[in-house]
Amino acid sequence: MTRIPQSIPHSIWPADELRLAEKTAAQSLGIPLYELMQRAGQAAFDVARAAYPATRHWLILCGHGNNGGDGYVVARLAQAAGIRVTLLALTGDKPLPEEAHTAREAWLESGGIIHQTDIPWPQDVDLIFDALLGTGLQNAPRENVAGLIEQANHFPAPIIALDIPSGLNAQTGTTPGAVIHAADTITFIALKPGLLTGKARDVVGQLRHHALGLEKWLAEQQTHVHRLDASQLSQWFTPRRPTSHKGDHGRLVLIGGDRGTAGAIRMAGEAALRAGAGLVKVLTRAENIAPIITARPELMVDELTPQSLDESLAWADVVVIGPGLGQAPWGKQALRKIDNFRKATLWDADALNLLAINPDKRHNRVITPHPGEAARLLNCTVAEIENDRLLSAQRLVKRYGGAVVLKGAGTIVADERGVMSIIDAGNAGMASGGMGDVLSGIIGALLGQALSPYDAACAGCIAHGAAADELAARYGTRGMLATDLFSTLRRVVNPDVIDVYHD
């Protein structure tokens, strides 16, 4: 599914902090918590009416917590609007929270009925509301809840998840067991990280947001995690000075392309040019020179030798090393030379695998691991990386310094200041060879255009994803090639003209 840009916040709150913040905000504004619950239910009701106006029979699944309370509010509003409602509720060992209890009683007082969860589902249900588990999930849903989740997923009606799909971890985006596959998710108050990374894109559907009237309070708070999307590209890609020349836009050296992998370094080189690098030199195997120059004559290409490397490092503003580098002595020797280069660098692919063997820490470097490379860098399993992608990015920064790009659906960018961003761009078409090489070239080009390692990583990841999203919107995701991005990348990195010339 192609991502559709939404008017959702750019600030992200850790899930555990948000639960306390909700109470603090309500108290500071004099808003009872039950009033917030009613606003949440109203917001969900309004989304359902707007998105699914023809539906006439709603099935609402309520859990034994405040998420269930939101469901009771939706049920009461729907019944008052003449919509048939079938409400199933879980029972628990403990009493309902105060607000949820109040919402439940209001539903019963309005003539509503609460059914046991084991009743047969009416076949004419045309919309389902998931109000089962909320944001407190840590472990796999219990068997009775998992059964309801699976039944909802297999029922022929769209699902609207309230706050978060049940079974999705609000902090990490992991799915430890059964999980609701929502067509729409309306999240309340603020965004949670788990809605944007990990397995989120498989289950969240169309993400919507409602702050429940807490916008002003939220705007006054500082968060260290941010959502970045294509709407923000103009803050990095400003119009160029009319008298600028190629030397103003960075001298970039790319090192890689061992035997059989010339394409990797060639793609990185062209990506750097398309992202605005002034001069790009490629150091590679001698046999790669003619094919690369033939394919892209704007690239300067030379054989990688000790002499050419020394000369190029003296000339360069930025070095990108890794695409097609390999782990043979040819690549290892080049990487050792980079140890003495004090300007900005980007390490990718086999440079990261070699770094895992001989770790070091430096502050002016960007590393761009996928989960497998990240696992080697942290000497852990891929599962451990994916179980908490934000924490994994923080661990990588702590060990290796600089800026880290942990690639994947919901790419994480982190740096040594403790700031993190989740990239809300890109699509499944990018699951093909060469995409990482293109990203390396883009970020390298931005380092050469005087962006900090963190800003270059953020802007590069957004541009990369946005270029792919334009292709997906036009042609679909299947069959997308890394080199296809060059046709849209140039447009994306010129946001001041993108709307004028969009065909």
XYZ file of C-alpha atoms in Angstrom, residues 5-282:
278
model
C 0.593 11.827 3.675
C -1.610 12.775 6.619
C -1.931 15.780 8.878
C -0.369 14.025 11.843
C 2.171 15.412 14.320
C 5.917 15.423 13.846
C 6.554 14.870 17.555
C 6.544 11.348 18.994
C 6.107 10.451 22.638
C 7.485 7.334 24.321
C 4.473 5.214 25.207
C 5.218 5.028 28.936
C 5.731 8.794 29.213
C 2.514 9.512 27.355
C 0.348 7.759 29.914
C 1.609 10.126 32.626
C 1.536 13.118 30.270
C -2.147 12.535 29.536
C -3.011 12.919 33.218
C -0.686 15.885 33.672
C -2.113 17.692 30.647
C -5.695 17.054 31.690
C -5.040 18.347 35.203
C -3.236 21.461 33.970
C -6.113 22.287 31.617
C -8.839 21.349 34.079
C -10.228 18.591 31.860
C -11.613 15.474 33.587
C -10.159 12.226 32.260
C -13.645 10.998 31.437
C -14.069 14.046 29.209
C -10.940 12.991 27.299
C -12.453 9.526 26.887
C -15.641 11.027 25.486
C -13.585 13.124 23.076
C -11.690 10.026 21.958
C -14.911 8.140 21.321
C -16.364 11.111 19.434
C -13.226 11.389 17.289
C -13.379 7.688 16.411
C -17.084 7.935 15.653
C -16.486 10.910 13.338
C -13.705 9.059 11.480
C -15.957 6.053 10.969
C -18.854 8.152 9.664
C -16.568 10.012 7.251
C -14.576 7.005 6.021
C -17.385 4.425 5.984
C -20.630 6.397 5.554
C -22.631 3.476 4.161
C -22.073 1.151 7.129
C -25.142 0.277 9.169
C -24.098 -2.408 11.663
C -21.027 -1.906 13.834
C -19.347 -4.597 15.908
C -17.403 -3.137 18.828
C -14.849 -5.212 20.745
C -14.180 -3.759 24.197
C -11.335 -4.736 26.494
C -11.191 -4.458 30.276
C -9.392 -1.121 30.398
C -9.621 2.471 29.226
C -9.291 1.426 25.587
C -12.503 -0.507 26.136
C -13.979 2.653 27.625
C -13.369 4.442 24.311
C -15.278 1.621 22.642
C -18.275 2.069 24.942
C -18.410 5.754 24.006
C -18.353 4.897 20.282
C -21.156 2.394 20.833
C -23.364 4.930 22.597
C -22.831 7.557 19.907
C -23.495 5.073 17.113
C -26.701 3.792 18.665
C -27.928 7.367 19.148
C -27.265 7.973 15.440
C -29.455 5.032 14.449
C -26.650 2.589 13.710
C -27.129 -0.986 14.864
C -24.468 -1.930 17.420
C -23.290 -5.319 18.631
C -20.875 -4.884 21.541
C -18.718 -7.702 22.898
C -16.777 -7.105 26.112
C -13.999 -8.951 27.872
C -14.302 -9.538 31.592
C -11.402 -9.181 34.016
C -10.339 -10.088 37.515
C -10.090 -6.446 38.566
C -12.706 -3.677 38.411
C -12.735 -1.462 35.344
C -10.794 1.820 35.623
C -13.054 4.634 36.812
C -13.451 6.322 33.426
C -14.091 3.063 31.576
C -16.645 2.039 34.240
C -18.451 5.354 33.757
C -18.491 4.862 29.968
C -19.799 1.312 30.385
C -22.621 2.462 32.674
C -23.545 5.252 30.236
C -23.811 2.638 27.471
C -26.082 0.441 29.577
C -28.217 3.396 30.691
C -28.760 4.336 27.037
C -30.282 0.909 26.434
C -27.127 -0.750 25.159
C -26.475 -4.459 25.558
C -23.153 -6.085 26.450
C -22.626 -9.517 24.926
C -20.207 -12.243 25.939
C -17.271 -12.664 23.595
C -18.271 -16.187 22.553
C -21.544 -15.310 20.807
C -21.846 -15.894 17.035
C -21.083 -12.734 15.118
C -23.943 -11.328 13.027
C -23.153 -11.807 9.354
C -24.378 -8.334 8.355
C -21.743 -6.509 10.436
C -20.043 -4.082 8.052
C -17.570 -2.288 10.357
C -15.530 -3.502 13.353
C -13.999 -1.391 16.130
C -10.960 -2.698 17.979
C -10.980 -1.371 21.543
C -9.406 -4.418 23.159
C -5.892 -3.757 24.465
C -4.637 -0.199 23.997
C -1.036 0.934 24.475
C -0.061 -1.045 27.567
C 0.717 -4.310 25.757
C 4.052 -5.928 26.613
C 3.483 -9.635 25.929
C 1.464 -11.700 23.476
C -2.309 -11.318 23.939
C -3.917 -14.008 26.050
C -5.654 -16.870 24.312
C -9.173 -15.458 24.655
C -8.087 -12.073 23.274
C -6.014 -13.661 20.526
C -9.087 -15.602 19.427
C -11.100 -12.394 19.067
C -8.269 -10.748 17.167
C -8.028 -13.609 14.683
C -11.791 -13.709 14.264
C -11.858 -9.983 13.508
C -9.006 -10.288 11.023
C -10.839 -13.012 9.096
C -14.243 -11.322 9.156
C -15.210 -9.585 5.877
C -15.454 -6.068 7.321
C -12.867 -3.292 7.755
C -11.449 -2.701 11.224
C -10.903 0.661 12.915
C -8.365 0.422 15.753
C -8.748 2.853 18.639
C -5.393 4.370 19.650
C -3.375 1.352 18.429
C -4.114 -2.042 16.862
C -4.462 -4.584 19.666
C -1.364 -6.766 19.786
C 1.021 -4.057 18.516
C 3.571 -2.806 21.062
C 3.158 0.978 21.286
C 6.837 1.596 22.009
C 8.657 -0.860 19.750
C 6.265 -1.725 16.926
C 6.728 -5.438 17.636
C 3.915 -7.981 17.470
C 4.635 -10.679 20.077
C 1.480 -12.619 19.187
C -1.862 -12.116 17.465
C -2.408 -8.567 16.224
C -5.296 -6.667 14.677
C -4.845 -5.820 10.995
C -6.599 -2.475 10.897
C -7.824 -0.630 7.842
C -7.639 2.569 9.884
C -6.036 3.483 13.190
C -6.983 6.648 15.010
C -4.452 7.396 17.712
C -5.175 9.829 20.507
C -3.244 12.724 22.068
C 0.209 12.014 20.516
C 2.007 9.611 18.224
C 3.662 6.546 19.731
C 6.856 5.119 18.180
C 5.305 1.707 17.621
C 2.838 3.172 15.131
C 5.672 4.075 12.749
C 8.392 1.423 12.920
C 8.835 -2.333 13.306
C 5.755 -4.204 12.054
C 3.539 -1.119 12.211
C 3.020 -0.669 8.485
C 1.680 -4.203 8.181
C -1.118 -3.617 10.684
C -1.856 0.101 11.245
C -3.530 0.830 7.906
C -4.400 4.487 7.413
C -2.967 6.336 10.416
C -5.051 9.193 11.793
C -4.614 11.375 14.851
C -6.669 13.449 17.262
C -5.087 15.429 20.133
C -8.395 15.594 22.095
C -7.983 19.310 22.725
C -4.510 19.006 24.253
C -2.701 20.573 21.281
C -1.527 23.695 23.094
C -0.136 21.761 26.057
C 1.602 19.260 23.773
C 3.175 22.052 21.703
C 4.830 23.430 24.825
C 6.549 20.121 25.649
C 9.908 18.917 24.354
C 10.258 15.454 22.870
C 13.458 13.785 21.674
C 11.861 11.579 19.011
C 10.454 13.062 15.819
C 8.543 11.909 12.760
C 10.054 13.123 9.498
C 8.304 13.109 6.137
C 8.525 14.632 2.659
C 6.727 17.816 3.743
C 9.886 18.862 5.594
C 12.373 18.514 2.744
C 12.473 22.253 2.070
C 14.219 22.917 5.392
C 17.325 21.136 4.042
C 16.981 21.583 0.278
C 16.938 25.347 -0.061
C 17.362 27.109 -3.434
C 20.977 27.497 -4.466
C 22.787 30.771 -4.732
C 22.737 31.762 -8.429
C 26.509 32.272 -8.520
C 27.401 28.992 -6.838
C 29.823 26.620 -8.600
C 30.630 22.926 -8.411
C 33.266 23.424 -5.743
C 30.621 24.851 -3.423
C 28.647 21.623 -3.385
C 31.165 19.126 -2.187
C 33.993 16.961 -3.489
C 32.954 13.412 -2.809
C 35.023 10.233 -3.063
C 33.314 6.840 -3.189
C 35.314 3.674 -2.604
C 34.082 0.202 -3.521
C 33.055 -2.037 -6.354
C 35.235 -5.114 -5.967
C 35.034 -7.772 -8.680
C 31.421 -8.532 -9.517
C 29.961 -5.576 -7.610
C 30.685 -2.612 -9.874
C 26.975 -1.806 -9.962
C 26.910 -0.945 -6.268
C 29.505 1.806 -6.483
C 28.153 3.049 -9.805
C 24.660 3.467 -8.278
C 26.074 5.233 -5.233
C 28.012 7.578 -7.498
C 25.058 8.533 -9.658
C 22.858 8.946 -6.578
C 25.389 11.439 -5.212
C 25.238 13.421 -8.432
C 21.440 13.385 -8.492
C 21.392 14.582 -4.873
C 23.441 17.626 -5.814
C 27.094 16.740 -5.204
C 29.420 19.102 -7.052
C 32.172 16.605 -7.965
C 32.118 12.840 -7.505
C 35.121 10.561 -7.861
C 34.852 6.774 -7.774
